[in-house]
Each structure stands twice: as C-alpha cells, then as structure tokens.
CSV table of C-alpha atoms in Angstrom, one decimal:
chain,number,residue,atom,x,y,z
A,13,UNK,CA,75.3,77.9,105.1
A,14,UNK,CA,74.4,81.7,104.7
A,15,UNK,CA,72.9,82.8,101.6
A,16,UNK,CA,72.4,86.3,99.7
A,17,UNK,CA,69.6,87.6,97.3
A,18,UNK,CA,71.2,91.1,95.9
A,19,UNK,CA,69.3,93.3,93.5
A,20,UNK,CA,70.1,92.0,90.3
A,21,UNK,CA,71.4,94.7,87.6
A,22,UNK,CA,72.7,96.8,85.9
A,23,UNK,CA,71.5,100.0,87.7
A,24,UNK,CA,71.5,102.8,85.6
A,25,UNK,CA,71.2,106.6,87.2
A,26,UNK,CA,71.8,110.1,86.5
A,27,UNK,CA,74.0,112.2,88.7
A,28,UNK,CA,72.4,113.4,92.0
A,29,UNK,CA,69.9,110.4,91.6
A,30,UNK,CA,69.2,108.4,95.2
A,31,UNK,CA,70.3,104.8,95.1
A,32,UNK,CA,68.7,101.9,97.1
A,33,UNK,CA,70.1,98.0,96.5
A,34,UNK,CA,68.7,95.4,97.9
A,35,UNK,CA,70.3,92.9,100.2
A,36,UNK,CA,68.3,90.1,102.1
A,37,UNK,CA,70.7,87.6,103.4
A,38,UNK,CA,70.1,83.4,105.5
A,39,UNK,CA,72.5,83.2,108.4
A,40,UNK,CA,72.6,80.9,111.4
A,41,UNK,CA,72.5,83.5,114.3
A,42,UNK,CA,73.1,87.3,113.7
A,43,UNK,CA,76.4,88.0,111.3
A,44,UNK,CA,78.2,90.9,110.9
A,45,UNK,CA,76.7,92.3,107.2
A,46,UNK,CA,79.4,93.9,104.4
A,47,UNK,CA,78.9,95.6,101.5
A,48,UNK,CA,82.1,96.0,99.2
A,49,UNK,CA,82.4,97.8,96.3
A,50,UNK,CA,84.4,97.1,93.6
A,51,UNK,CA,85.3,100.2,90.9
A,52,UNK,CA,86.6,99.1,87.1
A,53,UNK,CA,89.9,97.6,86.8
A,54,UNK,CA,90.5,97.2,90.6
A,55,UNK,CA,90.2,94.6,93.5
A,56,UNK,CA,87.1,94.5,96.3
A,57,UNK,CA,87.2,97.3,98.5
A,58,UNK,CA,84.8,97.1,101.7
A,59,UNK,CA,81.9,100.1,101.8
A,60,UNK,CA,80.7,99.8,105.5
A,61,UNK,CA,79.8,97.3,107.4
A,62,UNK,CA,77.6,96.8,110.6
A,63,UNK,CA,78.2,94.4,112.8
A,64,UNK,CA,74.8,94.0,115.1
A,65,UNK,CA,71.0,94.6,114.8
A,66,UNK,CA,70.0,98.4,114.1
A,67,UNK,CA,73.6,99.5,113.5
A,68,UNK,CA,73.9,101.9,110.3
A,69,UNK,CA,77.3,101.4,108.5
A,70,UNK,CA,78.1,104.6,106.2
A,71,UNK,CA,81.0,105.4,104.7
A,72,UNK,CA,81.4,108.1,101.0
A,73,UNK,CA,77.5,109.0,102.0
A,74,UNK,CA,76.5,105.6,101.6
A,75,UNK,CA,74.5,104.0,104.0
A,76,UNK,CA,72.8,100.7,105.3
A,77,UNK,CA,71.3,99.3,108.4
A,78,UNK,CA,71.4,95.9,110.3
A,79,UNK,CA,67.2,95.2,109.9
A,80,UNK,CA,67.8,91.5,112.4
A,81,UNK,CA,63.4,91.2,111.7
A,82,UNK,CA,63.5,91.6,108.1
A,83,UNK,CA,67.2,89.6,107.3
A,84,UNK,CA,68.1,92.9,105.9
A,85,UNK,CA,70.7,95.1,104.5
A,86,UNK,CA,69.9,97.5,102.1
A,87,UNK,CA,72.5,99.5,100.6
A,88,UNK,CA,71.6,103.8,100.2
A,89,UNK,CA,72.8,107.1,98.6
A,90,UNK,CA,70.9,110.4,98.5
A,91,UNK,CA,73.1,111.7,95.8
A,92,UNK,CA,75.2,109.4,93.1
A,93,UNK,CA,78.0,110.7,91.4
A,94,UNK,CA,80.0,109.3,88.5
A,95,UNK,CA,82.4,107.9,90.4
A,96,UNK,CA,80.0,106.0,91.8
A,97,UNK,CA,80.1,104.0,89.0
A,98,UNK,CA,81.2,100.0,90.0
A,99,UNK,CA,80.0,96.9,91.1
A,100,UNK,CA,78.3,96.6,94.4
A,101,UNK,CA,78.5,93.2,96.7
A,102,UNK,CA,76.4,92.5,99.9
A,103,UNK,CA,77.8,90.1,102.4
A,104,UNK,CA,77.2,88.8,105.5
A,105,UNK,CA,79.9,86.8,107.7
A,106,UNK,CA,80.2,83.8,108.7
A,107,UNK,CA,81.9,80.7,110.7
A,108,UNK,CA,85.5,80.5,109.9
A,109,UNK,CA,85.6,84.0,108.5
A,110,UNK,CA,83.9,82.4,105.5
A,111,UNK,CA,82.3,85.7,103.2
A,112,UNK,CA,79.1,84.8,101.5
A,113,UNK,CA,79.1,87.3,98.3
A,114,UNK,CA,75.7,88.3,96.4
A,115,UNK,CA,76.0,88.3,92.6
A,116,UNK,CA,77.0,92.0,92.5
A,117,UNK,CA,75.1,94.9,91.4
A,118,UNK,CA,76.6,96.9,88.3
A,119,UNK,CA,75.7,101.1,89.1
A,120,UNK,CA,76.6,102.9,86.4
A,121,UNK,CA,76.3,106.7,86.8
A,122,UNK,CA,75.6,108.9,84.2
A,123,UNK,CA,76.7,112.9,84.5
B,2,UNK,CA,93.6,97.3,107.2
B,3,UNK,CA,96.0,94.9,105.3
B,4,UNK,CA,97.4,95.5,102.2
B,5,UNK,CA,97.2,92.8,99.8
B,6,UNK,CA,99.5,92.3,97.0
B,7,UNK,CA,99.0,89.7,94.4
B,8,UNK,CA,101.4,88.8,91.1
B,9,UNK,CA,101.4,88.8,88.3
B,10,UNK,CA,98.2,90.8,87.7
B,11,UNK,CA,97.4,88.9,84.8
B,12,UNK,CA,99.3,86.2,83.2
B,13,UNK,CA,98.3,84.4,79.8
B,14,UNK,CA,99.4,80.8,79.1
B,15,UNK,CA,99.0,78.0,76.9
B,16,UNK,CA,96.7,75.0,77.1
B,17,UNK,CA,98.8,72.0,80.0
B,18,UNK,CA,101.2,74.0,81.0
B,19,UNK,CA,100.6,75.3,84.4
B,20,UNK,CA,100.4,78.9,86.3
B,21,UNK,CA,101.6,80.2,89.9
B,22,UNK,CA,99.9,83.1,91.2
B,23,UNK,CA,101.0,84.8,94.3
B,24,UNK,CA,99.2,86.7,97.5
B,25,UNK,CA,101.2,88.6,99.6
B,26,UNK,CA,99.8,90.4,103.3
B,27,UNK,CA,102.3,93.4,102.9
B,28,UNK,CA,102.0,94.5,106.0
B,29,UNK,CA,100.4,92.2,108.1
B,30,UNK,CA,101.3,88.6,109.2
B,31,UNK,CA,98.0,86.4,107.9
B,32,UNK,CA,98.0,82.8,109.3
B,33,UNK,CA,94.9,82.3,106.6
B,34,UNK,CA,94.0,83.6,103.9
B,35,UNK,CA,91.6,82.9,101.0
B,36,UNK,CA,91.2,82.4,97.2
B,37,UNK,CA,88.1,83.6,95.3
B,38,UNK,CA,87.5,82.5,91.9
B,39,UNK,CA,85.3,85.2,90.1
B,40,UNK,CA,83.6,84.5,86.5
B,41,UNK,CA,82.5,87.7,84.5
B,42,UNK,CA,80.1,89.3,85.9
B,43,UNK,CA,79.4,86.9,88.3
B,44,UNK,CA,80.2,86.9,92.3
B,45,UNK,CA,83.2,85.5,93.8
B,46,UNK,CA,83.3,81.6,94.4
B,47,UNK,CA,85.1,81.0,97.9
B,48,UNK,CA,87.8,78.2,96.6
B,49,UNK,CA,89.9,77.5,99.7
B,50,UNK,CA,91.2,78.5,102.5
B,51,UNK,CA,95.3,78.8,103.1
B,52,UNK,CA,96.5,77.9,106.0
B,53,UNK,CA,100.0,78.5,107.1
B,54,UNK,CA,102.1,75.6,108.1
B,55,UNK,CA,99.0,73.1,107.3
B,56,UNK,CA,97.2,71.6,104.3
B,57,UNK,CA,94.4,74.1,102.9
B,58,UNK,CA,91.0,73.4,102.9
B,59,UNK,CA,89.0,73.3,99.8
B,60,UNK,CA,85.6,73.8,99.2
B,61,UNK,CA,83.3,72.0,98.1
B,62,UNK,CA,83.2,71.1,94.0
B,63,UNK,CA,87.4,72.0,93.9
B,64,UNK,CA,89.2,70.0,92.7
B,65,UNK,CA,92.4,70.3,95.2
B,66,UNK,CA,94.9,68.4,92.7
B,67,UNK,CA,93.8,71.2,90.2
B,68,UNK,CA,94.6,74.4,92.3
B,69,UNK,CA,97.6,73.1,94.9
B,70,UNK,CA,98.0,76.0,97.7
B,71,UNK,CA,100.6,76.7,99.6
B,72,UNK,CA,101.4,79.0,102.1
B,73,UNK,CA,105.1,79.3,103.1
B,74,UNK,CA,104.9,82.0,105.3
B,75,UNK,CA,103.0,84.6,107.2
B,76,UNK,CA,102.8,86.7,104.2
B,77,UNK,CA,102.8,84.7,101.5
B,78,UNK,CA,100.1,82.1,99.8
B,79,UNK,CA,100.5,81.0,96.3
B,80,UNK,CA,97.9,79.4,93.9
B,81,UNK,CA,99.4,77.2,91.4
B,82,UNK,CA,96.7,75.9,88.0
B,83,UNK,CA,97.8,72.6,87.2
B,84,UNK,CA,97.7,71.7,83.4
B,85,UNK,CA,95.4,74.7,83.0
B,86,UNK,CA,92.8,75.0,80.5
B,87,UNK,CA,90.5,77.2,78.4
B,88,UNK,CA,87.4,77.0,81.2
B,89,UNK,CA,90.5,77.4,84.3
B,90,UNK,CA,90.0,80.9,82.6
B,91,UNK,CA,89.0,83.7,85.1
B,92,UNK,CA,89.5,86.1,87.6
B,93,UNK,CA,91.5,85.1,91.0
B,94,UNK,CA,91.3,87.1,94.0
B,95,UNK,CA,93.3,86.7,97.8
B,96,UNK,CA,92.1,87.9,100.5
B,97,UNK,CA,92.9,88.4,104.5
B,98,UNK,CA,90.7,88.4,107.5
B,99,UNK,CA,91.0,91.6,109.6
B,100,UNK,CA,91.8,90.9,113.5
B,101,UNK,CA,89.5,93.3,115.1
B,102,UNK,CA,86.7,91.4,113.0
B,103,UNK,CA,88.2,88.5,111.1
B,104,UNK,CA,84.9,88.5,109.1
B,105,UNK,CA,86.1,91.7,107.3
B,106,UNK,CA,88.5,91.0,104.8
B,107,UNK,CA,91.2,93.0,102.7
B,108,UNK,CA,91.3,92.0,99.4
B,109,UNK,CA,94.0,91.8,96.9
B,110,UNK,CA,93.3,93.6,93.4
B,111,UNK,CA,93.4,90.4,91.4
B,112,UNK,CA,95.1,88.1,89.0
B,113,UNK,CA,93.2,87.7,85.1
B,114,UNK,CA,94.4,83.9,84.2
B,115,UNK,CA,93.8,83.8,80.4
B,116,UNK,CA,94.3,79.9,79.1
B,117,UNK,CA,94.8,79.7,75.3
C-alpha cells in the first residue's frame, strides 16, 4: 500500500515568514497527491491538490508541485499569516478511493 | 464539493453502553463513504468503508463486531461503538469521495466520543 513521510512538527513562524513542509509519499503507479488542512475546532478541509507529474496545486497562496522523480510533494507559502495557524496533512490517493494521511504537521503562526 | 454533516458533534457516555454516530452527504447522493478514527495529535486511521445496500468493509486490525456500519441510504451512514470503552475514546470523522476525482474527499467536521 502507499505510504507518507510528512515533516514532523510543530512548526512555529512569525507572520510574513515562508513555509516549506515536507511530503515524500510510496505509491504503486502515479496518484493524485492532497494536501488538507485542518484549522482548530473544525473537520479536514482539502488545500490543493494535483493530480499528474509537474502539476502545481495552489490554493490561499499555498503551493505544491507533483515532483513523479523525487516521490514528492512539498507543501509552500511565501508569506504566513495567523490564520494560517492549523494542522497540515499530505496525501496521496489510492485504489478504491482509499486516502493515505501523513501524521499532520501543527503550523502555528505567530503575529 | 459535498457537504458532510455528522451528529452529534461530540457525545460522552459511560463505560458498556454503546454510541451511534451519524454521517450525512447533504447534498449529494454517496454510494460509499468512509470512517477515520483520529487519536490526538495523530493522523487519521482509515476504519472502513460504507457501502450502501452491502456489508462494509473493514480494515485491517478493526474489529467489525466493535464498530457495526450501516448505511441505509444514499445520504446516510452511521457508526455505532458497541459496549464502548475508555481506549474507544477519540475522534471520528466521515468522509465522501468526490465524482470528478473520487480520490478527493469531503470531509465531515467530526464526532469527539468521550468513554467514562
């Protein structure tokens, strides 16, 4: 089955700080890759995804690309804001709809 | 997406008896959908899959006669704890595959089982 090394946390930033957490993922063939966020108090939300080699998902100016040669997809932000603040979880798909979920990386942002 | 409704949102009960949480697809028919079991600040553990009108599957290490699922209906699955106890304690979470990419999933926001 697939498998998921996430950046272990907690991440702790200032505001306006660039973010980078790392994903490498095991899959049988080329999966479409997730990254879902989940904020205090509330249920997983998906981030972006990207669904083949070389795509970029973004979505709330955060940003990660499909890297098929290095089994790779690292999360990004140029700019963090509180808000920001939650737990991040890469995942990449697989047979029978089947999410494989990283341990989650805490962010907390400080203003 | 789907939206994804779950009840009650968190529900504390005593040691033996047991608990029935609910997912609902508000807006969406889901012939599956799926149960996560996450432990504090840990990642979510893929219990079963619910499939309507059929037995759910179970994964691996679940104990099936401990968490009975059934799904009655296009838009509704339900979990049910069996004589729950203290370490039955955790987070549950429903979720429903997407149909333009069934790997993307929608989420429900989570039931908090407390067992005393």
């Amino acid at each position: 089955g697939n498998s998921v090394t996430q950046m272990e946390g907690p991440v702790t930033l200032s505001e306006e700080a660039f973010l980078t957490i790392n994903c490498t993922y095991t899959a049988t063939g080329y999966p479409s890759l997730f990254w879902y966020v989940q904020y205090p108090g509330e249920g997983l939300q998906l981030l972006l995804k990207a669904t083949k080699a070389d795509d970029k998902g973004s979505n709330k100016g955060f940003e990660a690309t499909y890297r098929k040669e290095t089994t790779s997809f690292h999360l990004e932000k140029g700019s963090v804001q509180v808000s920001d603040s939650a737990v991040y979880f890469c995942a990449p798909g697989g047979s029978n709809y089947k999410l494989t979920f990283g341990k989650g990386t805490l962010l907390t942002v400080n203003p | 997406g789907a939206v994804v409704s779950q009840h009650p949102s968190w529900v504390i009960c005593k040691s033996g008896t047991s608990v029935k949480i609910e997912c609902r697809s508000l807006d969406f028919q889901a012939t599956t959908m799926f149960w996560y079991r996450q432990f504090p600040k840990q990642s979510l553990m893929l219990m079963a899959t619910s499939n309507e009108g059929s037995k759910a599957t179970y994964e691996q290490g679940v104990e099936k006669d401990k968490f009975l699922i059934n799904h009655a209906s296009l838009t509704l699955s339900t979990l049910t704890v069996t004589s729950a106890h203290p370490e039955d304690s955790s987070f549950y979470i429903c979720s429903v595959p997407g149909t333009s990419d069934y790997n993307e999933q929608f989420f429900g926001p989570g039931t908090r089982l407390t067992v005393l």
